[in-house]
Coordinates of C-alpha atoms in Angstrom, one line a residue:
Chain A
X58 CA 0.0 0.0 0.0
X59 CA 1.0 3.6 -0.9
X60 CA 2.3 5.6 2.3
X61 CA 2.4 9.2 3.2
X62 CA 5.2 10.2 6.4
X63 CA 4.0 13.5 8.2
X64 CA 6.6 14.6 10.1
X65 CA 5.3 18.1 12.6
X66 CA 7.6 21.1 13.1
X67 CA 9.0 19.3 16.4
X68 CA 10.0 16.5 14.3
X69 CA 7.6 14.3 15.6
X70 CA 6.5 12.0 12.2
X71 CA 3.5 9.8 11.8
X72 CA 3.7 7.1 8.9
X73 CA 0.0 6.7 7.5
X74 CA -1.0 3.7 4.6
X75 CA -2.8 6.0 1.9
X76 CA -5.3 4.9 -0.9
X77 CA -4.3 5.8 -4.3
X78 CA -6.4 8.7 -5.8
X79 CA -6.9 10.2 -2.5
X80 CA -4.9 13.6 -1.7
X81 CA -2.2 14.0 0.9
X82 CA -5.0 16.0 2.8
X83 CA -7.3 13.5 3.0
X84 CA -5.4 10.9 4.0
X85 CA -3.8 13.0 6.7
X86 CA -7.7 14.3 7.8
X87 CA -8.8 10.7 7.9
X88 CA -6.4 9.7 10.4
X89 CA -6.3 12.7 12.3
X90 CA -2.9 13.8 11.9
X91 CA -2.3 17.1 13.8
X92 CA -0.9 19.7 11.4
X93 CA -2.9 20.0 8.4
X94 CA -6.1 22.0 8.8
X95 CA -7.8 21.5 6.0
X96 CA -10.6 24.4 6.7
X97 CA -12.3 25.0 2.9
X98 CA -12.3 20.3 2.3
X99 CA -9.9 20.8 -0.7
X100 CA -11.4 23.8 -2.4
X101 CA -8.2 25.7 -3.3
X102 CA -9.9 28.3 -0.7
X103 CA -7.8 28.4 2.8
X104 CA -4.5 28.1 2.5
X105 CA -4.6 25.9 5.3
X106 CA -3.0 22.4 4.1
X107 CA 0.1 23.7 3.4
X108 CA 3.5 21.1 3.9
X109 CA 7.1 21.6 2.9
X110 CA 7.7 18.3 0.4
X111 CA 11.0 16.2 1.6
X112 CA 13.3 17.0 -1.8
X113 CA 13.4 13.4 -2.9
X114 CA 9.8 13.3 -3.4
X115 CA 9.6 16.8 -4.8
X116 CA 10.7 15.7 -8.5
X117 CA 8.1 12.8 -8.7
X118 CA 4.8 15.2 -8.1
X119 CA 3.2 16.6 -11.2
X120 CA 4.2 20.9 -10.9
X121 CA 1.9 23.5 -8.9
X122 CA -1.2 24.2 -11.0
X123 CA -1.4 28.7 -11.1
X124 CA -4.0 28.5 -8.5
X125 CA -2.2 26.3 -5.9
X126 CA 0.8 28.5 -6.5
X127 CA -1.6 31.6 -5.7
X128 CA -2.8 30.3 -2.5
X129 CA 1.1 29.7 -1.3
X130 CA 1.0 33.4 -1.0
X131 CA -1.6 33.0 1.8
X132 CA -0.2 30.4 3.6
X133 CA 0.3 31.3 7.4
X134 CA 4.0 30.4 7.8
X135 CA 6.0 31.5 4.6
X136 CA 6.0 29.5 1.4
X137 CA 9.3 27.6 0.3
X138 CA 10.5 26.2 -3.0
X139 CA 9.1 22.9 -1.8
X140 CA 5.8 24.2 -0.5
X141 CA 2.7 23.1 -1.3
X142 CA -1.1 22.6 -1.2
X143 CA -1.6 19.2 0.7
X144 CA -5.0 19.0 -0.8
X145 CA -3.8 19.1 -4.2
X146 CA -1.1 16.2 -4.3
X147 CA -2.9 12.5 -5.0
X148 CA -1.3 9.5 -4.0
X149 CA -0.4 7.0 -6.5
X150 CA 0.7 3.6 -6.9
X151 CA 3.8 3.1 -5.0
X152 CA 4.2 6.3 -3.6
X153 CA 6.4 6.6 -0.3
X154 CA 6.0 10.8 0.1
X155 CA 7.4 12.6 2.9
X156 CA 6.2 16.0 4.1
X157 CA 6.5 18.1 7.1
X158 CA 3.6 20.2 8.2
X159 CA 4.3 23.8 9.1
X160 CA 4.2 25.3 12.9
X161 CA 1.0 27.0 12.2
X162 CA -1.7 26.9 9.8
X163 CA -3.6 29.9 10.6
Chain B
X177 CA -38.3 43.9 25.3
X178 CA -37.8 41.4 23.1
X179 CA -37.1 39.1 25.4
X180 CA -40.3 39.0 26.7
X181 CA -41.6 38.5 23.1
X182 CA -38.9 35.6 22.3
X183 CA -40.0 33.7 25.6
X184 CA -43.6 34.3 25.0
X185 CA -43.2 33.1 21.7
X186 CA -41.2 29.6 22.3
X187 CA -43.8 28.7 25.0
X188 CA -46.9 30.1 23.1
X189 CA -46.5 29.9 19.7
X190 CA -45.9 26.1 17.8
X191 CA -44.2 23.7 20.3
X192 CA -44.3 21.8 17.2
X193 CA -41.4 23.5 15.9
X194 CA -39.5 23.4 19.3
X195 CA -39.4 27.1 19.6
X196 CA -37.9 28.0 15.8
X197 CA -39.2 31.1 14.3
X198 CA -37.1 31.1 10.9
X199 CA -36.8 34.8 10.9
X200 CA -36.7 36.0 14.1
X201 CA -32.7 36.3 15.0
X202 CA -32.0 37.6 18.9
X203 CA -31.5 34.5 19.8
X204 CA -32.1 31.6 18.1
X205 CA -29.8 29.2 20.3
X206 CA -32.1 27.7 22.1
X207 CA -34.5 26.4 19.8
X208 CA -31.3 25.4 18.1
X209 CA -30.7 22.8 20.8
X210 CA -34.6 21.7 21.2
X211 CA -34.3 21.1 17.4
X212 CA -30.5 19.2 17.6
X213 CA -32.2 17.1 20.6
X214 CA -35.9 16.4 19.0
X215 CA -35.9 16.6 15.6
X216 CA -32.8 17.4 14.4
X217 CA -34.2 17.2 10.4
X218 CA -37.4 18.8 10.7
X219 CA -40.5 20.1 7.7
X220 CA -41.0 23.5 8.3
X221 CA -44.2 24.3 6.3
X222 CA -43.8 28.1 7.2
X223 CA -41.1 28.4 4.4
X224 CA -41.5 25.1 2.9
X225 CA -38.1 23.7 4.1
X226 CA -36.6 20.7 5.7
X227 CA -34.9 22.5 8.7
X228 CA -31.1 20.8 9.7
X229 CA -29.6 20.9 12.9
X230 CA -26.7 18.7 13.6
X231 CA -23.4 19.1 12.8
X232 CA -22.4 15.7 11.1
X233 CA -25.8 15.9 9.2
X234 CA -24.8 19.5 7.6
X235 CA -21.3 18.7 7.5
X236 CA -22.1 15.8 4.8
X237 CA -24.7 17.6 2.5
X238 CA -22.3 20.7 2.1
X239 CA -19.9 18.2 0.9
X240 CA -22.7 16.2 -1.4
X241 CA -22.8 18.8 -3.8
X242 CA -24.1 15.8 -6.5
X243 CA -27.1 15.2 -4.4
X244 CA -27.8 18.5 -2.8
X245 CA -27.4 21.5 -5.1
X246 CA -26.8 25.2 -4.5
X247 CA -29.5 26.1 -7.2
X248 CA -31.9 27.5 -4.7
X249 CA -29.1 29.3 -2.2
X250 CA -30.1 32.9 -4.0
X251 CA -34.1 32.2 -4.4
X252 CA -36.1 34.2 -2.9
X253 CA -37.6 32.8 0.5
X254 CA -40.9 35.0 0.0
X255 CA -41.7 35.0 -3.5
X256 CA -41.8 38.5 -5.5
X257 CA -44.7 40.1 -5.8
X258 CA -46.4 41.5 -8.9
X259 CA -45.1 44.9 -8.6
X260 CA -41.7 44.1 -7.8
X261 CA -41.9 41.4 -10.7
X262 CA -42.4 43.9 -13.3
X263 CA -39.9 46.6 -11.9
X264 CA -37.3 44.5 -11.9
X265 CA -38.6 42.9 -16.0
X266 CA -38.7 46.2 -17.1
X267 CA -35.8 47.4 -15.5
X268 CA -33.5 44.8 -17.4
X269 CA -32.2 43.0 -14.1
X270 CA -31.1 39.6 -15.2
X271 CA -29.0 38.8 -12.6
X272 CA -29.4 35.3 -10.1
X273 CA -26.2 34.8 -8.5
X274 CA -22.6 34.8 -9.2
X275 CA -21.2 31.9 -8.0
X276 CA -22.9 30.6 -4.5
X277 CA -26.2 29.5 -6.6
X278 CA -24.4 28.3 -9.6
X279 CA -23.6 24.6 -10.3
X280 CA -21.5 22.7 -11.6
X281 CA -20.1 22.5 -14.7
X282 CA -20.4 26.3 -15.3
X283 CA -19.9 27.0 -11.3
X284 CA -16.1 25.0 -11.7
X285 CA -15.4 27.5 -14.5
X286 CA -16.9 30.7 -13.5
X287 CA -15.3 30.2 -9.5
X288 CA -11.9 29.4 -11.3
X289 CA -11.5 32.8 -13.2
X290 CA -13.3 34.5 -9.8
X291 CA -10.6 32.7 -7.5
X292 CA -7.6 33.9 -9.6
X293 CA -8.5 37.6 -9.7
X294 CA -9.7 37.3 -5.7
X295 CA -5.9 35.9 -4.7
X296 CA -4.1 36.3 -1.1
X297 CA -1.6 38.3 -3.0
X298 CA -4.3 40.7 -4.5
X299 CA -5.7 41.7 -1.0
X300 CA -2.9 41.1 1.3
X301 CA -0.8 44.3 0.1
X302 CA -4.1 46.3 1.1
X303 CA -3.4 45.6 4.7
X304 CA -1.7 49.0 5.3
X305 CA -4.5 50.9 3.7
X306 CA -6.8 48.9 5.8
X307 CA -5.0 49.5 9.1
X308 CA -5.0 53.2 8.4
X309 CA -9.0 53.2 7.8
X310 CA -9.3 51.6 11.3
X311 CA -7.3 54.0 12.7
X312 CA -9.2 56.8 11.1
X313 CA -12.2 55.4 11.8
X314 CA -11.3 54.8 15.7
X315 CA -10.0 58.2 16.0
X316 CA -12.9 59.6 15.1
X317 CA -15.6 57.7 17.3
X318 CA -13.5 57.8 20.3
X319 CA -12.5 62.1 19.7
X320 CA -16.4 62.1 20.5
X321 CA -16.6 64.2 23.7
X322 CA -19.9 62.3 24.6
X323 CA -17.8 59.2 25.1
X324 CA -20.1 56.7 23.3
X325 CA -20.2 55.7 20.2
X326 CA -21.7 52.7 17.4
X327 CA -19.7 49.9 16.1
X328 CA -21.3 49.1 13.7
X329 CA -22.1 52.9 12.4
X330 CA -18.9 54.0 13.6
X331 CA -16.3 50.7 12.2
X332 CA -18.1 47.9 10.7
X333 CA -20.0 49.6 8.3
X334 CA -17.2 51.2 6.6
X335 CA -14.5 49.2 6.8
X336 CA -14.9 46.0 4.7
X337 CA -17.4 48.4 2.5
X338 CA -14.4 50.7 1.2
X339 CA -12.2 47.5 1.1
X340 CA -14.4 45.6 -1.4
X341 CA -14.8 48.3 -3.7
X342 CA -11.3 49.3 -4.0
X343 CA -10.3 45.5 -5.1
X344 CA -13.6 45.9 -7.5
X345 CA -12.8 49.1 -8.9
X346 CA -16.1 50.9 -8.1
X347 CA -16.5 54.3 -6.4
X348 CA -15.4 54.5 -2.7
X349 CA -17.3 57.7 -2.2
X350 CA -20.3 55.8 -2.5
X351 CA -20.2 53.5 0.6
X352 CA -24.0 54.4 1.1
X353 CA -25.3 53.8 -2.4
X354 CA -23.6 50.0 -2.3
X355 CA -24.8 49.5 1.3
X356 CA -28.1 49.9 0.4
X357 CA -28.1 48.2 -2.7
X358 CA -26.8 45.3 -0.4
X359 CA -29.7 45.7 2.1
X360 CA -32.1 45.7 -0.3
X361 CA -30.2 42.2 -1.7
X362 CA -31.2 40.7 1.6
X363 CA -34.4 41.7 2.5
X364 CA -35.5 40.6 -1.6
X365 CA -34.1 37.3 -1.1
X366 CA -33.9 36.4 2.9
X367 CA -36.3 38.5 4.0
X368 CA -40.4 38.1 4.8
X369 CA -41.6 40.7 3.0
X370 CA -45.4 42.0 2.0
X371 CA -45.7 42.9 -2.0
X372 CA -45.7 46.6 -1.2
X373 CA -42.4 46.6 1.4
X374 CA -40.7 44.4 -1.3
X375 CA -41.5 47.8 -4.0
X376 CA -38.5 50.0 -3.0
X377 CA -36.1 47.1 -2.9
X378 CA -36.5 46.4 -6.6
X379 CA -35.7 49.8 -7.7
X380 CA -32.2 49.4 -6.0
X381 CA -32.1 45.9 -7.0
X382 CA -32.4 47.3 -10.8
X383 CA -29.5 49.9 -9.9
X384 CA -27.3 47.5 -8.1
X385 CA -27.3 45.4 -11.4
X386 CA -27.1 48.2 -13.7
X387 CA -23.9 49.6 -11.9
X388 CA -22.6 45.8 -12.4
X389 CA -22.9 45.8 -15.9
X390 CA -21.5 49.3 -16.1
X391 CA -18.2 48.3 -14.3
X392 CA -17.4 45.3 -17.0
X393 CA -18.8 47.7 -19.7
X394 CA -16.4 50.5 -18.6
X395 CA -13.3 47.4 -17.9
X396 CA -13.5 46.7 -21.6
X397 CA -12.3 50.7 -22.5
X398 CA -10.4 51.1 -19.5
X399 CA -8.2 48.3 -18.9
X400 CA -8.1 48.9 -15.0
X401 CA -6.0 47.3 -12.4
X402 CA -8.6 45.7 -10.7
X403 CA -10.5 42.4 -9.8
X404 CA -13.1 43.4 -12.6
X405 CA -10.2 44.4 -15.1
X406 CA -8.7 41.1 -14.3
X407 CA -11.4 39.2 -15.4
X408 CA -12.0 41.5 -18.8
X409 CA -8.5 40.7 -19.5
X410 CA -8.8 36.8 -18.3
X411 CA -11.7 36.5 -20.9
X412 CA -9.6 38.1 -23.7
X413 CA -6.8 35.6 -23.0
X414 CA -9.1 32.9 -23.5
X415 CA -10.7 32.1 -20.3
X416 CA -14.2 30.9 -20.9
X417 CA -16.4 33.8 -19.0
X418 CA -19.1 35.9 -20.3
X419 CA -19.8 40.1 -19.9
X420 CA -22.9 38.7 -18.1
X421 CA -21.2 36.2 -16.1
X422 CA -18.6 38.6 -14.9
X423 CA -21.0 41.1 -14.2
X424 CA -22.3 38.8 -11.9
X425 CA -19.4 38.0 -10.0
X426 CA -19.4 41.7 -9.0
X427 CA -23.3 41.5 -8.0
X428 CA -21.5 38.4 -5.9
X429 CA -18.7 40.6 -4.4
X430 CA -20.8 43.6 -4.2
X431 CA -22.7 42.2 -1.2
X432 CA -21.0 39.3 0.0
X433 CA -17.7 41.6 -0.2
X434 CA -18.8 43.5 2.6
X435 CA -21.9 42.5 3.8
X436 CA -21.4 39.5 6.0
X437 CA -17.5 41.2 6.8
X438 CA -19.3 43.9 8.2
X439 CA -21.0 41.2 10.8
X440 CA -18.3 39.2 11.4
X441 CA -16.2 42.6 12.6
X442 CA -19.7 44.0 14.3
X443 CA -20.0 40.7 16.5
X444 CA -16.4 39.9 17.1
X445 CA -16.6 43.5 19.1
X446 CA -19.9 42.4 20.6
X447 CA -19.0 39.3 21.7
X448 CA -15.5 39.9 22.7
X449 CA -17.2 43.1 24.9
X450 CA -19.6 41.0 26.4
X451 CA -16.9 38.7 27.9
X452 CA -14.9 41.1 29.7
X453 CA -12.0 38.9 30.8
X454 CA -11.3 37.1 27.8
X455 CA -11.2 40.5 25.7
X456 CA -8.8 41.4 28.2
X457 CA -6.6 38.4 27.1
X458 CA -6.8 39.4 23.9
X459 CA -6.0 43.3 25.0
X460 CA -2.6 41.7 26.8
X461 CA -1.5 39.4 24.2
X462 CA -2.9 40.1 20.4
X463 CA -1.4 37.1 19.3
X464 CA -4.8 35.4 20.7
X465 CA -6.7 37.3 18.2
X466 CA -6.8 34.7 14.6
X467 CA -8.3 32.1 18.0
X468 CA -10.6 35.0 19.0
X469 CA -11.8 35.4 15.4
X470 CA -12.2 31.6 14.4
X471 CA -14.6 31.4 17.5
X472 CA -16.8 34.1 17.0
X473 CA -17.2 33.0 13.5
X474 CA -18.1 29.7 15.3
X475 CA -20.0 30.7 18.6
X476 CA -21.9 33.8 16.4
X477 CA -21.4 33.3 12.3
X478 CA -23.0 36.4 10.1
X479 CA -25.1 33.3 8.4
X480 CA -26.4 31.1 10.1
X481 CA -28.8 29.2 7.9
X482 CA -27.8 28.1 4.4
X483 CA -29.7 26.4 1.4
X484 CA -29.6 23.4 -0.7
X485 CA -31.8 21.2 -3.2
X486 CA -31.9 17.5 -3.1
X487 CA -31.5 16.6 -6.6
X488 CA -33.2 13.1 -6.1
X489 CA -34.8 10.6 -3.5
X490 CA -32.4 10.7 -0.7
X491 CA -31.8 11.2 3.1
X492 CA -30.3 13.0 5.8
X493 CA -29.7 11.8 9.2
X494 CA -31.6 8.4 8.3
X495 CA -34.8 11.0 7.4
X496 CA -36.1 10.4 3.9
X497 CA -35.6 13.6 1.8
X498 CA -38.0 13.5 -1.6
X499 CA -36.5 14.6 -4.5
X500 CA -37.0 18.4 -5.4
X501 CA -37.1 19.3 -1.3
X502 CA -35.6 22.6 -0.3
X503 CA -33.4 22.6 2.7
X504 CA -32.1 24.6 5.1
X505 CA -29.1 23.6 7.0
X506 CA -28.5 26.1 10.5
X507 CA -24.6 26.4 10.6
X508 CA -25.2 28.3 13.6
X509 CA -26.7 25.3 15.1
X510 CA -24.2 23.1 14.2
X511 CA -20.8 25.0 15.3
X512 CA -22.4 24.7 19.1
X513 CA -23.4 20.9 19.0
X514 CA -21.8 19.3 21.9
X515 CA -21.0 15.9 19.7
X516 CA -18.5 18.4 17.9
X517 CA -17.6 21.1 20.3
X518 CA -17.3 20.6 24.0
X519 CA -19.7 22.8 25.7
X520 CA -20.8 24.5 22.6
X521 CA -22.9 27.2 24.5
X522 CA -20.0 28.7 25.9
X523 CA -17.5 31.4 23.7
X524 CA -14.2 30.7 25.0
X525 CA -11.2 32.0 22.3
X526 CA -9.0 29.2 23.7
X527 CA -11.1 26.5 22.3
X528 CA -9.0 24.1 20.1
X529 CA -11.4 23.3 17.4
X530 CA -13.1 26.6 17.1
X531 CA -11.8 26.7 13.2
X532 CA -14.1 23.2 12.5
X533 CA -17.1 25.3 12.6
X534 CA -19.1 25.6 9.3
X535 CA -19.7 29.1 9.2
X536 CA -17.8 29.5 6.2
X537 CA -19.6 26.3 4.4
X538 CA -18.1 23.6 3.4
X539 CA -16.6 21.8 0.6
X540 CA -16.9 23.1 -3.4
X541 CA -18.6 26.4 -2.3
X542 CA -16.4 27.6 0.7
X543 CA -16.3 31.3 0.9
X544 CA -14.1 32.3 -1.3
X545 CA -13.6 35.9 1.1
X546 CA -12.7 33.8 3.7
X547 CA -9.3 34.6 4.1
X548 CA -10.6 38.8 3.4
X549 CA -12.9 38.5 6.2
X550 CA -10.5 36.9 8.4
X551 CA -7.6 39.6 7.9
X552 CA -9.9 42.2 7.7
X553 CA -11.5 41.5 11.3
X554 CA -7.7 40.6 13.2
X555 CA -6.6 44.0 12.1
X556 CA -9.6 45.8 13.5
X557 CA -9.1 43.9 16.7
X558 CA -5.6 44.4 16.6
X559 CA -6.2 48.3 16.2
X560 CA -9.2 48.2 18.5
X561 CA -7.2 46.6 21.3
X562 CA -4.6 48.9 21.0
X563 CA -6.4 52.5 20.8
X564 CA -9.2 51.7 23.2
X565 CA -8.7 48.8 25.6
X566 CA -10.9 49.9 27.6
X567 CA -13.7 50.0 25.2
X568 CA -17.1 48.3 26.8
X569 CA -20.5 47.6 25.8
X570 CA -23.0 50.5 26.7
X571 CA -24.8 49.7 30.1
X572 CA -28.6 48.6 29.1
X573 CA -27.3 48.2 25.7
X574 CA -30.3 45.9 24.0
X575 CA -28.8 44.7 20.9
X576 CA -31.2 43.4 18.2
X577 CA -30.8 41.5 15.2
X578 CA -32.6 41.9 11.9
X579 CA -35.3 40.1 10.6
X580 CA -34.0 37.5 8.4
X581 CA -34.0 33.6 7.3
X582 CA -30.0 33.7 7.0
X583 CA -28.2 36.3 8.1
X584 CA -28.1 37.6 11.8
X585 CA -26.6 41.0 11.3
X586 CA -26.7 43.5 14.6
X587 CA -28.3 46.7 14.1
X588 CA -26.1 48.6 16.5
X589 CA -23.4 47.6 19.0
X590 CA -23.2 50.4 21.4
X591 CA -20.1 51.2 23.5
X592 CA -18.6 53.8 25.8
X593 CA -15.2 53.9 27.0
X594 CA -13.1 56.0 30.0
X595 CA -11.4 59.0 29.2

């Protein structure tokens, strides 16, 4: 099964089993993982989803669409090259992604 | 005295409907919990709705968007009468909604060009300018020798009002004009209104759309550096949106800009003054404020009842829902149900879930001003907190709230303050 590491700004990580075609969000809603907010349910409308990608999994994820790159200007703790919208990343087959959730999401 | 009149209504009037008068908004939390504890999906044949209480139960139809549509969120509750019918045919207003009442397909495109000219980026480098309007507007309630003053007249009003239009493009001077037009907006649609009241409202209605129409027309010669010039240009890159369509997005932006903003920063003062101690928490340390916000949108949201379709036989909360019923789901009944927030009653900005209330909606429609309102209301806190801590409510002061299916607006928030 696919797996999705969420590692908190303490460095505190939580390894969650994903199903493909869900998002990064979702997966990490549906198990409760502290860290991703997830206000607007994957609307590209809060800004509040927001993880830094672990480089090695950065070149395998399709590029920011405009309107994901948008929102990164809203995020509560600054945007990085490897920002982005949690709601917006599926899983796929295979997939062993890392990300680290931000201090604050609001 | 409206006290009096609530109580004597809940015990007098239809125990059938657990105390719930659909337009009556001083306090509709009680017969919010009677409903959540007896019949938590309930026919109200008053406005032909099926009335939703509980959290989980509005929660899942936001997010059902295939089942439940937004089609009906901009009807009129009261239909129009004859006169107000033909002012409005004659006076060319073809306007429904701009994107909460719209489905998809054509609500996917038209919220995509909307979300990229309404970006963080657009309205974030107005913070300064809105700062300096608080202050202004602070300055001038509190250099009042009389020591009392309106927050809504004196802060609300204006604020979110001259913010709106600036992003828009449209004239700043004419807070008044737009205000109105917005009134008139919600009273037509939300309001219970006879077929003479609902005359007056037309004419503006007819105006309001006109000066809609009028901005895109004037987009097209101007080329402005604006939400509404962003879209003109967005359409002549290629991005599939009409004149009409885009007009509509600004009969959208043109209330819900400002209108429920307005509330949000109205109440926040209310219900912040009317807990002493914990606005003094906030006075000490303003980084408590985003909390404070996220639970007054939660304890006391500017809408509190929202509406959907059911698009075919289905059900809600194991009650069968026929096809073609209107609902009404009460956000402001589910942000205070106990299976979701620990006693939900109480406003307490230290609350760790506050931001899981649904005041905002849920799901393909969320508010796209969300993050507008939110900024908009933490500075005027912010400002508020530091120019006038010792700002309290007025003694006696008797807030009402206007008569209305959805929103529950204040008509005044009175204060006074020390020298």
């Amino acid at each position: 099964m696919p797996k999705v590491t969420y590692t908190d700004h303490t460095g505190e990580s939580r390894i969650v089993e994903a199903n493909v075609g869900d998002s990064v969000m979702e997966t990490a809603v549906r198990s409760g993982v502290p860290g991703i907010v997830a206000e607007c349910g994957g609307s590209l409308s809060c800004a509040t989803c927001h993880v830094y990608v672990d480089e090695a999994g950065l070149a395998s994820l399709p590029p920011r669409a405009e309107m994901e790159d948008e929102m990164l200007w809203g995020t509560a703790e600054d945007r990085r090259d490897n920002s982005r919208l949690s709601c917006q990343l599926r899983v796929t087959d295979g997939c062993d992604l890392r990300v680290t959730t931000p201090a604050t999401q609001v | 005295m409206t006290s009096t009149r609530t109580l004597a209504g809940t015990a007098s009037a239809c125990p059938v409907h657990h105390g719930y008068e659909p337009f009556d908004q001083d306090d509709p939390f009680p017969s919010y919990a009677a409903l959540r504890a007896q019949e938590p999906v309930m026919f109200d044949e008053r406005i032909g709705y099926w009335v939703v209480s509980r959290y989980d139960d509005i929660k899942a139809v936001f997010e059902d968007w295939e089942t439940f549509s937004s089609e009906n969120a901009q009807a009129p509750v009261r239909e129009r009468g004859p006169q107000a019918r033909q002012i409005m045919e004659e006076g060319g207003f073809t306007a429904y909604s701009g994107l909460s009442a719209r489905v998809p397909p054509e609500h996917t495109r038209i919220r995509k060009v909307a979300a990229k000219a309404f970006t963080p980026r657009r309205f974030k480098v107005l913070e300064p300018e809105i700062r300096a309007n608080v202050v202004r507007l602070i300055e001038a309630m509190l250099a009042r020798p009389e020591r009392r003053g309106d927050l809504v007249r004196d802060l609300a009003h204006d604020l979110p009002t001259i913010t709106i239009l600036t992003l828009i493009g449209a004239d700043v001077d004419k807070i008044g004009t737009f205000k109105r037009w917005s009134d008139s907006r919600s009273a037509m649609t939300w309001g219970d209104l006879s077929d003479d009241e609902q005359v007056p409202h037309a004419r503006n209605l007819v105006d309001y759309w006109a000066e809609c129409r009028r901005l895109v027309a004037e987009a097209h010669e101007t080329a402005p550096d604006s939400l509404v010039g962003d879209m003109v240009r967005m359409q002549a890159e290629g991005d599939p949106i009409s004149d009409h369509e885009i007009a509509s997005v600004c009969y959208s932006l043109l209330f819900a800009g400002h209108e429920t903003t307005t509330t949000l920063i109205s109440n926040a003062l209310r219900v912040l003054l009317s807990h002493p101690e914990q606005w003094q928490c906030v006075v000490e340390d303003t980084g408590r404020i985003p909390a404070a916000v996220d639970e007054v949108l939660r304890y006391s949201p500017s809408i509190v009842g929202w509406r959907r379709r059911a698009l075919r036989d289905t059900e809600i909360g194991g009650v069968a829902i026929p096809k073609g019923a209107d609902i009404l789901l009460l956000m402001g009944s589910a942000n205070r149900d106990e299976s979701r927030f620990e006693h939900g009653e109480a406003f307490d900005i230290s609350r760790p879930n506050a931001r899981e209330h649904l005041s905002f909606g849920f799901g393909i429609h969320y508010c796209l001003g969300n993050m507008l309102a939110k900024l908009q209301t933490r500075i005027a806190l912010e400002e508020v907190a530091r120019l006038a801590p010792g700002l309290r409510l007025a003694d006696h002061a008797d807030i009402h709230f206007g008569h209305n299916l959805s929103f529950r607006a204040p008509a005044a928030v009175p204060v006074t303050w020390e020298d």
